[in-house]
PDB file of C-alpha atoms and ligand atoms in Angstrom:
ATOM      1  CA  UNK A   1       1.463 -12.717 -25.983  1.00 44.00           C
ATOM      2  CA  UNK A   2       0.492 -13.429 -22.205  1.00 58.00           C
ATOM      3  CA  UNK A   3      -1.730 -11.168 -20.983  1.00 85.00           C
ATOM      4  CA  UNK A   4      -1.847 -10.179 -17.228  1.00 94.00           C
ATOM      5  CA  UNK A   5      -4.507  -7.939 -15.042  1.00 97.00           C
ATOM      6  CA  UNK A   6      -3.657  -5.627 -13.154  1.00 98.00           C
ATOM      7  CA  UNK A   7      -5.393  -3.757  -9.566  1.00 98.00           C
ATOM      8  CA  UNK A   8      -4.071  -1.289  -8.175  1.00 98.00           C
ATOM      9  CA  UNK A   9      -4.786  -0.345  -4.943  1.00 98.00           C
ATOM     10  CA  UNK A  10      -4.060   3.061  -3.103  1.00 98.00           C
ATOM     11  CA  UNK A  11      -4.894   5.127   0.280  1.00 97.00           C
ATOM     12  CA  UNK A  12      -3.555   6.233   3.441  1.00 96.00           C
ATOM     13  CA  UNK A  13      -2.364   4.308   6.214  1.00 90.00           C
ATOM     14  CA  UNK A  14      -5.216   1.798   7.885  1.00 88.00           C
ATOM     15  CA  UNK A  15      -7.705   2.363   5.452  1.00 93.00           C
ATOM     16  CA  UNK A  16      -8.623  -1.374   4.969  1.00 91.00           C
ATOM     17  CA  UNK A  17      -6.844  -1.715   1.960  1.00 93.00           C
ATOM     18  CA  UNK A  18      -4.543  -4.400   2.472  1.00 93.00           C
ATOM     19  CA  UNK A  19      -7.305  -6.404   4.171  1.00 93.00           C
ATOM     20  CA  UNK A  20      -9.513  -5.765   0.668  1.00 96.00           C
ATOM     21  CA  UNK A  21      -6.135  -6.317  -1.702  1.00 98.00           C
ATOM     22  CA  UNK A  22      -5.552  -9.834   0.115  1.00 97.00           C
ATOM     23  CA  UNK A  23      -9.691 -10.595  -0.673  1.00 97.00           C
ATOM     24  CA  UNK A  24      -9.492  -9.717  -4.324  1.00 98.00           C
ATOM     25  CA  UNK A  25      -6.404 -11.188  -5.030  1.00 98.00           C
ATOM     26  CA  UNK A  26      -7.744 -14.416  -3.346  1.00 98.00           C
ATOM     27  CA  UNK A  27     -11.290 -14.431  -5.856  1.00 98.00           C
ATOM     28  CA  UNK A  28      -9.440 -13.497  -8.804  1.00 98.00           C
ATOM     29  CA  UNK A  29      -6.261 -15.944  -8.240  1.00 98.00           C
ATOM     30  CA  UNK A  30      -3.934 -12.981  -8.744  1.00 98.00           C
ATOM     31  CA  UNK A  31      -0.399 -12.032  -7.122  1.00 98.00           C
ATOM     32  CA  UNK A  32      -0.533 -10.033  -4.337  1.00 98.00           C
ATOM     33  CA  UNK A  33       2.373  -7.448  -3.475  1.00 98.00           C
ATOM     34  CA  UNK A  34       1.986  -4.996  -0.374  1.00 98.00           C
ATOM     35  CA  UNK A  35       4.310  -2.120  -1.531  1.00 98.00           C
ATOM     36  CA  UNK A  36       4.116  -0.823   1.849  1.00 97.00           C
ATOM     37  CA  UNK A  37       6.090  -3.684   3.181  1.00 98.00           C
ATOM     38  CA  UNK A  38       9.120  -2.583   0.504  1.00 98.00           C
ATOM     39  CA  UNK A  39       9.781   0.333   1.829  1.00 98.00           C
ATOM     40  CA  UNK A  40       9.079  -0.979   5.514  1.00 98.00           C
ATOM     41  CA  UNK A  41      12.136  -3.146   4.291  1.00 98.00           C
ATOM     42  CA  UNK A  42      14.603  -0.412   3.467  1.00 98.00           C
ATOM     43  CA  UNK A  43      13.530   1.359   6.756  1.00 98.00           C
ATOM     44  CA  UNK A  44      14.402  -1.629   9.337  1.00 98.00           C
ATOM     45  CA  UNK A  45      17.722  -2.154   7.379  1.00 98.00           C
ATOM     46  CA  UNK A  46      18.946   0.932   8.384  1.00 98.00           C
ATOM     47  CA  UNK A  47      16.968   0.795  11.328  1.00 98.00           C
ATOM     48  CA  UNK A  48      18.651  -2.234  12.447  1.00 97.00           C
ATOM     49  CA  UNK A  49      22.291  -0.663  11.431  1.00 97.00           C
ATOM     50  CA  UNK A  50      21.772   1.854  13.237  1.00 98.00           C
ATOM     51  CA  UNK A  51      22.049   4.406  10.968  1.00 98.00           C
ATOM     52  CA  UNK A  52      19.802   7.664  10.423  1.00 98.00           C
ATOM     53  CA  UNK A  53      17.217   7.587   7.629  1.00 98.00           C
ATOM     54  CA  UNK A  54      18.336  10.185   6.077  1.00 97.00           C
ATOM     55  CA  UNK A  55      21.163   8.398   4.685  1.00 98.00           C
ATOM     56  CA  UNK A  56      20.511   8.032   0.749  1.00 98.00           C
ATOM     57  CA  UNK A  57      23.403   5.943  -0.183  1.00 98.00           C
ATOM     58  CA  UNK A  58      22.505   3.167   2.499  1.00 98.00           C
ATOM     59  CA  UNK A  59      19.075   3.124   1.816  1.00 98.00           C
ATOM     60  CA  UNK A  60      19.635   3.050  -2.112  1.00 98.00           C
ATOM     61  CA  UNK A  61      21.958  -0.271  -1.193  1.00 98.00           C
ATOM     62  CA  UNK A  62      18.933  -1.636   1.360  1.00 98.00           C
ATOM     63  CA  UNK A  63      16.347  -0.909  -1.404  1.00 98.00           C
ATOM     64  CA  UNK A  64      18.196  -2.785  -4.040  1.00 98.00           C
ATOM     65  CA  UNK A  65      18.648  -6.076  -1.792  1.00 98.00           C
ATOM     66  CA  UNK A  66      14.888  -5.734  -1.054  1.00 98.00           C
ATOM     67  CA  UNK A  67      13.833  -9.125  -2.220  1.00 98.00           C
ATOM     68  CA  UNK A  68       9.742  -9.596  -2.633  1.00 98.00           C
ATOM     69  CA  UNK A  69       9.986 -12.886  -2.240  1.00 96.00           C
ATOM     70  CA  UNK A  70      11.554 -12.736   1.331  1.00 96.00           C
ATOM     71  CA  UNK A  71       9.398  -9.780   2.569  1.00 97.00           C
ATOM     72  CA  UNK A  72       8.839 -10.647   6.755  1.00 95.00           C
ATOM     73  CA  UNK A  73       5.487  -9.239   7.428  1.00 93.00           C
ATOM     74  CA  UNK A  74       5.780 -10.461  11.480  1.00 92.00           C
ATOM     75  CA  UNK A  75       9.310  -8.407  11.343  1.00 95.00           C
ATOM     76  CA  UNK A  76       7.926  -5.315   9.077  1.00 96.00           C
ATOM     77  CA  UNK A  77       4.312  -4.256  10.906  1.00 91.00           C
ATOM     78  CA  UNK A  78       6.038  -3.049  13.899  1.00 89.00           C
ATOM     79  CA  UNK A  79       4.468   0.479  13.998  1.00 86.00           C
ATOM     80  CA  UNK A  80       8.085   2.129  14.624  1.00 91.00           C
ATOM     81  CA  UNK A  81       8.903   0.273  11.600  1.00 95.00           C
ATOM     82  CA  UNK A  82       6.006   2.197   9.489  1.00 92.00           C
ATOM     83  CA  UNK A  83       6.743   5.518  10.673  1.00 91.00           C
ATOM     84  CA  UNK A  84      10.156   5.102   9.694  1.00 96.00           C
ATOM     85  CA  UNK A  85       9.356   3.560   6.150  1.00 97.00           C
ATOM     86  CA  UNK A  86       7.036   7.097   5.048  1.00 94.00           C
ATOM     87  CA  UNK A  87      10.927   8.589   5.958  1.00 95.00           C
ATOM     88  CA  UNK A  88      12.752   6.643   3.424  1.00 97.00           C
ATOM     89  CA  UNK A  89       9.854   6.730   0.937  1.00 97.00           C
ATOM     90  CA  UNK A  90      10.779  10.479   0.511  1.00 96.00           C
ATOM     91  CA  UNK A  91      13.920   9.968  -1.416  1.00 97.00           C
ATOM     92  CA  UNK A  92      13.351   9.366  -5.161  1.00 97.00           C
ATOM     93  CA  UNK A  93      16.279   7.103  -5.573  1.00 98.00           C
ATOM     94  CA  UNK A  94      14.785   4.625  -3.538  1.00 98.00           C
ATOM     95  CA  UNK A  95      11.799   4.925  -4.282  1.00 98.00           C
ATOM     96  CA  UNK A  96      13.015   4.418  -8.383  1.00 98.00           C
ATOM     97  CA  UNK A  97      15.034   1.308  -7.378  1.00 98.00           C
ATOM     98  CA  UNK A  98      11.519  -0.265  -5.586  1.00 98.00           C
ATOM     99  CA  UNK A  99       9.266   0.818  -7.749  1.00 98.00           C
ATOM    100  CA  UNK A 100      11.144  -1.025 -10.993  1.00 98.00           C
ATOM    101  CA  UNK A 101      10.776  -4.255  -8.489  1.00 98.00           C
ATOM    102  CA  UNK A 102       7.412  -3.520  -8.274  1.00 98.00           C
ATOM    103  CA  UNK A 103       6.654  -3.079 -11.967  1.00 98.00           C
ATOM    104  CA  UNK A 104       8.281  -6.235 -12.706  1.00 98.00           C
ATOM    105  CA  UNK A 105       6.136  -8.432  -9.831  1.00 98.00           C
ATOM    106  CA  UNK A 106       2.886  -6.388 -11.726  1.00 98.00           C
ATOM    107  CA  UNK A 107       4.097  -7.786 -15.239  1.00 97.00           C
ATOM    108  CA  UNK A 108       4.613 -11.562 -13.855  1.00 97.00           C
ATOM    109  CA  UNK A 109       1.452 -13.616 -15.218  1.00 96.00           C
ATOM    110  CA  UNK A 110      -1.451 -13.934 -14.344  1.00 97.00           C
ATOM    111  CA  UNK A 111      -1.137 -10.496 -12.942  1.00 97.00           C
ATOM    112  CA  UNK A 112      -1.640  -8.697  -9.754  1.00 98.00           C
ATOM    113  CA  UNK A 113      -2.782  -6.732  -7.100  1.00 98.00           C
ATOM    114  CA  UNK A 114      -0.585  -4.029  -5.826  1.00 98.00           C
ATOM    115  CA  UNK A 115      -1.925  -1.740  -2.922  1.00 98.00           C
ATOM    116  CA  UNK A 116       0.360   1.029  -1.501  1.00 98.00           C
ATOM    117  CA  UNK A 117       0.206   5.097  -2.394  1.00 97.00           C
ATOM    118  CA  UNK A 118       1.365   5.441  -5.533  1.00 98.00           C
ATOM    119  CA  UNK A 119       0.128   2.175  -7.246  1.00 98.00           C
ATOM    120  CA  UNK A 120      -2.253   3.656  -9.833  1.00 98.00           C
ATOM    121  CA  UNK A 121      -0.600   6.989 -10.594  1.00 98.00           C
ATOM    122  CA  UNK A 122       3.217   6.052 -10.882  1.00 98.00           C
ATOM    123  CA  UNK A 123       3.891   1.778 -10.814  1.00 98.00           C
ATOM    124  CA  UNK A 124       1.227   0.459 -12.776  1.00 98.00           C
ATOM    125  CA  UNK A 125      -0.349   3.958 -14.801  1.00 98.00           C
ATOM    126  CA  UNK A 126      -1.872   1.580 -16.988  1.00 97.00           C
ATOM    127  CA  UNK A 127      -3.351  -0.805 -14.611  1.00 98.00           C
ATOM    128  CA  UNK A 128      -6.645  -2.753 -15.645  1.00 97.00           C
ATOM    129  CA  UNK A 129      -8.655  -1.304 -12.731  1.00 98.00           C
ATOM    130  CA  UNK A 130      -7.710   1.153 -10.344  1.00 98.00           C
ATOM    131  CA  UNK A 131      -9.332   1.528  -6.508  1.00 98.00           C
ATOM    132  CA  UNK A 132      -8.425   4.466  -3.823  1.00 98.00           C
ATOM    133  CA  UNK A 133      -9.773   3.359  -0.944  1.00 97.00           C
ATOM    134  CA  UNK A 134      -9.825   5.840   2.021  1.00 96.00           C
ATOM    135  CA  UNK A 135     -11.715   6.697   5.628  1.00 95.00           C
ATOM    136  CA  UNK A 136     -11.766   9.741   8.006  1.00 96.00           C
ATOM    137  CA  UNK A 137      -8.635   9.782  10.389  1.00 97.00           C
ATOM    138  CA  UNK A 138     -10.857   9.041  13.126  1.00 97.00           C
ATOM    139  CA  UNK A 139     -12.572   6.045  11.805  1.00 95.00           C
ATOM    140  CA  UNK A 140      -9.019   4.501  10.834  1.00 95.00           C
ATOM    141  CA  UNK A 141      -7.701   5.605  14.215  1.00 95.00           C
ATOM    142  CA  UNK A 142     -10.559   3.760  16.053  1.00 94.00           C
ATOM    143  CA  UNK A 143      -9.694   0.845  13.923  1.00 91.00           C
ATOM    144  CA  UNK A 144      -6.096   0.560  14.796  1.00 90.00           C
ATOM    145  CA  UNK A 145      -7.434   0.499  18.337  1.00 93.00           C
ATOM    146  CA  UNK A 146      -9.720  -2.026  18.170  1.00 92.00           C
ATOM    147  CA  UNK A 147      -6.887  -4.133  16.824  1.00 86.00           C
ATOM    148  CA  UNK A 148      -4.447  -2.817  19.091  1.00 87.00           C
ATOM    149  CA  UNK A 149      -6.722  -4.377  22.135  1.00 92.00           C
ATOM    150  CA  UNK A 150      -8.317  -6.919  20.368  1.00 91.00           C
ATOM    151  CA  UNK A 151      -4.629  -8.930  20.206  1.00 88.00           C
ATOM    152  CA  UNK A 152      -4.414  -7.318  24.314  1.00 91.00           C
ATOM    153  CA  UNK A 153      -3.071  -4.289  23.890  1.00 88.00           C
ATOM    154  CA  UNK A 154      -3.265  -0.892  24.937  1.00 91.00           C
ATOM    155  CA  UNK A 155      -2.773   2.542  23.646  1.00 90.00           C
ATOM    156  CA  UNK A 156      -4.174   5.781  23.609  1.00 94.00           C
ATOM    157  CA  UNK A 157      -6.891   7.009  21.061  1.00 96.00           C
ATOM    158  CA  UNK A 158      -5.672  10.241  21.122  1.00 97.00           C
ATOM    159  CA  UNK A 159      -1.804   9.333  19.935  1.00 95.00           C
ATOM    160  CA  UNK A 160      -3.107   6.789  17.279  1.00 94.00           C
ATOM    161  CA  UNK A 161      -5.102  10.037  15.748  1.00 96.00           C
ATOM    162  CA  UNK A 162      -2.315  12.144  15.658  1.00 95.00           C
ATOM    163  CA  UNK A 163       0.104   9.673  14.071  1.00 92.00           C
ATOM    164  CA  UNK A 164      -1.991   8.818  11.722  1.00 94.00           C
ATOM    165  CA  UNK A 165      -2.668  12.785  10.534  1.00 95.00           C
ATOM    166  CA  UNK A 166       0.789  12.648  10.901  1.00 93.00           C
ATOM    167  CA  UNK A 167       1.950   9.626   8.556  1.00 92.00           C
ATOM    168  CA  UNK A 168      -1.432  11.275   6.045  1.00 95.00           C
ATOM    169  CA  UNK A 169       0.600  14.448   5.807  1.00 95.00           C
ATOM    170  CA  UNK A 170       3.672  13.515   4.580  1.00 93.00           C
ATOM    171  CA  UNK A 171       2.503  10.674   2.000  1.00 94.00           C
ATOM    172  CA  UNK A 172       0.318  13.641   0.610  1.00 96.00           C
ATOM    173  CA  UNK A 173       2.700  16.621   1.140  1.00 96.00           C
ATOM    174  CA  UNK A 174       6.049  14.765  -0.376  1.00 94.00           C
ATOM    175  CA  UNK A 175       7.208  15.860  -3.963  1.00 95.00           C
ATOM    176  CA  UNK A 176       7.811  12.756  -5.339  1.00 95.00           C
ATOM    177  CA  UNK A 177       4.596  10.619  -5.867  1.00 96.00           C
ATOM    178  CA  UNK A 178       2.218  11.939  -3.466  1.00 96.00           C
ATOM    179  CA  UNK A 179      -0.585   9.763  -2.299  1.00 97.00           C
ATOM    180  CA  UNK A 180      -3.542  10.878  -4.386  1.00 96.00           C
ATOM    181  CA  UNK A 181      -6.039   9.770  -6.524  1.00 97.00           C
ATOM    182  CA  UNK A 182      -5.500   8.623 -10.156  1.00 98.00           C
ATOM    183  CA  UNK A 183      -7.320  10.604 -12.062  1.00 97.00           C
ATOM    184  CA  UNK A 184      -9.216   7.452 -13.408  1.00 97.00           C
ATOM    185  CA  UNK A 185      -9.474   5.848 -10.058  1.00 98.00           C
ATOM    186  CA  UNK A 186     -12.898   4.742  -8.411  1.00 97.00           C
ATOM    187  CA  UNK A 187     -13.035   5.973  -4.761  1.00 96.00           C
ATOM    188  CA  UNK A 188     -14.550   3.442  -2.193  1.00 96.00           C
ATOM    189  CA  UNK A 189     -15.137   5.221   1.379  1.00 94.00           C
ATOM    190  CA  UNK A 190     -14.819   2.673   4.060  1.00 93.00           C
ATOM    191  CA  UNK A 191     -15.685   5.295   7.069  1.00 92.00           C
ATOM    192  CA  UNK A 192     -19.129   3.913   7.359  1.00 91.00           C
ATOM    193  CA  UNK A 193     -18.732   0.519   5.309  1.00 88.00           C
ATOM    194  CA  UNK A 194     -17.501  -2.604   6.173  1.00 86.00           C
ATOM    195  CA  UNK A 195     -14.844  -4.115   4.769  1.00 84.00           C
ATOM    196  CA  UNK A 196     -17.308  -6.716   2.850  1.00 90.00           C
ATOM    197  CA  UNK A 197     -19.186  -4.238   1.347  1.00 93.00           C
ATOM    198  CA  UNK A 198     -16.354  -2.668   0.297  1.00 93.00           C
ATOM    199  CA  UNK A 199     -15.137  -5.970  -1.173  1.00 96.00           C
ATOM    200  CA  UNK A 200     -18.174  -6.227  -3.090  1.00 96.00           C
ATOM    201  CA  UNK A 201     -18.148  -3.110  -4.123  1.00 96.00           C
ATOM    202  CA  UNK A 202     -14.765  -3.563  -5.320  1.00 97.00           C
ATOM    203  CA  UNK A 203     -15.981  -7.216  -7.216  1.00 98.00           C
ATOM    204  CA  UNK A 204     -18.561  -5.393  -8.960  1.00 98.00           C
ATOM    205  CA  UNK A 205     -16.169  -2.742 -10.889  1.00 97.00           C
ATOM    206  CA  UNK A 206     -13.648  -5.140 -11.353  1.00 98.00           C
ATOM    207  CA  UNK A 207     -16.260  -7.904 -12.892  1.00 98.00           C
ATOM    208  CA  UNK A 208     -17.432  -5.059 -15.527  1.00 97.00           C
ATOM    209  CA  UNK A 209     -14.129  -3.850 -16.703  1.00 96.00           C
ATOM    210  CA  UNK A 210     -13.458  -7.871 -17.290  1.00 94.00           C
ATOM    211  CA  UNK A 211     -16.767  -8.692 -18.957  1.00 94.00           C
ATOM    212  CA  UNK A 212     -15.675  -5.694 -21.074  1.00 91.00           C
ATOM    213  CA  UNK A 213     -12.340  -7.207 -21.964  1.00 87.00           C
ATOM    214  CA  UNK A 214     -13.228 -10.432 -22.573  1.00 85.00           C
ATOM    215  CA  UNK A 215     -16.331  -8.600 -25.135  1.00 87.00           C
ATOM    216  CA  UNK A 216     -13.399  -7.009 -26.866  1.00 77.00           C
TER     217      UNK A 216
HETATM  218  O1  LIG B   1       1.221   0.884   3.815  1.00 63.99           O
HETATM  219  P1  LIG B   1       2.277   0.967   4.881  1.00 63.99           P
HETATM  220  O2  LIG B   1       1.822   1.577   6.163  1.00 63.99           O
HETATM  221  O3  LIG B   1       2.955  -0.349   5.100  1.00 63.99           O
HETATM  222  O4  LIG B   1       3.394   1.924   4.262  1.00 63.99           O
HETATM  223  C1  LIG B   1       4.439   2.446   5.029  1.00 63.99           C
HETATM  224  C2  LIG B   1       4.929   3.731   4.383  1.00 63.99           C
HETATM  225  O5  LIG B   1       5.582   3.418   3.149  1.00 63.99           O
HETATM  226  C3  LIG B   1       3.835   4.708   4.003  1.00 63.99           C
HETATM  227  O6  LIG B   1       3.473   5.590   5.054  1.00 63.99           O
HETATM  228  C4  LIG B   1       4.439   5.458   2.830  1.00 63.99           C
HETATM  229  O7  LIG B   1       5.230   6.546   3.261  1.00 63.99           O
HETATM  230  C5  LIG B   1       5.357   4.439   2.195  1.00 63.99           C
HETATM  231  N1  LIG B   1       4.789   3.892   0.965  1.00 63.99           N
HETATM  232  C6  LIG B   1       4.957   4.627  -0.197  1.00 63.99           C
HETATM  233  N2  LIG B   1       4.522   4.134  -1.379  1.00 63.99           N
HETATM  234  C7  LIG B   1       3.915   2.946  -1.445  1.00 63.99           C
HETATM  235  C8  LIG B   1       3.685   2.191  -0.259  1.00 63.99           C
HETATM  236  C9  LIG B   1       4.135   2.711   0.951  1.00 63.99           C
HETATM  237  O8  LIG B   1       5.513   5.725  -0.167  1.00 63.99           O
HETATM  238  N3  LIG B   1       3.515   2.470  -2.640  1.00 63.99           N
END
């Protein structure tokens, strides 16, 4: 049997975990998959056809042409494009059809990383390690700014905050997979740690649950 590993990855919007699931999935020489991006996917389909988000049979037929392979990142981080995406992740249909896509990239050898909202509770329940990696609104909004002008932008604290409580409040408040901690998840607060301590951090659980495995 070929076994795989598995790291799952969960927390709200601009908490530094896609930054940390790219860095672990570099050391360890695992797949990466950003589950955010999937749903992103559905959302500019309809987006792009003009048609509301609301609209379950359309997005069922956008989530099941979601391919991971082809997954535009340049295309898919438009903000508009996020905001729209926590829309369509309400419906359970599509959210069933991506999450079996999802399952299936976890099970591909040599395994994984997955980071998105639901990762450890409902795609990968029996993942090898599980991390929940969150920060105060106001540390993640000041983030977003900071990249917002570092690239030459401009845009208002203020507005980032209250999309972001925003975007918080209906991943946590939906009924179907709610972001929230696995109950076996380790929590890593970035709000006053940078992202390579939090890498390390991260490294250091993940080393001991494999020097336990490979004891067994
Ligand atoms: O992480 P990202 O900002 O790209 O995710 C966009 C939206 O997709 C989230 O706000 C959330 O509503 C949804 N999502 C989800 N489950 C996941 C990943 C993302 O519901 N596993």
């Amino acid at each position: 049997m070929t076994s795989t590993f598995t790291i799952a990855i969960d927390g709200p919007a601009g908490a530094g975990k896609g930054t940390l699931a790219r860095r672990l999935a570099d050391h360890y020489r695992l797949n990466l998959l950003d589950t955010g991006l999937t749903y992103r996917a559905v959302a500019h389909s309809l987006l792009r056809l003009g048609l509301p988000l609301d609209n379950v049979s359309a997005a069922e037929t956008a989530a099941r042409q979601v391919d991971l392979a082809k997954l535009d990142r340049a295309v898919l981080s438009a903000h508009a494009v996020g905001e729209a995406a926590s829309k369509v992740a309400v419906i359970p249909s599509v959210r069933r059809i991506l999450v079996d896509k999802q399952r299936a990239f976890a099970k591909t050898p040599p395994g994984a990383v997955l980071d998105g909202r639901d990762i450890g509770t409902v795609v990968c329940p029996d993942a090898d390690v599980k991390l929940y990696v969150t920060a105060s609104a106001e540390v993640r909004a000041k983030r977003r700014l900071d990249e917002i002008e570092s690239i030459g932008g401009t845009a208002n604290f203020d507005e980032i905050l209250a999309d972001i409580v925003r975007r918080d409040e209906r991943d946590m408040g939906r009924m179907d997979s709610p972001l929230k901690p696995a109950a076996d998840a380790h929590l890593l607060d970035t709000s006053e740690m940078a992202i390579e301590a939090a890498f390390l951090a991260a490294q250091a659980i993940i080393d001991d649950v494999l020097a336990k495995r490979n004891e067994a």
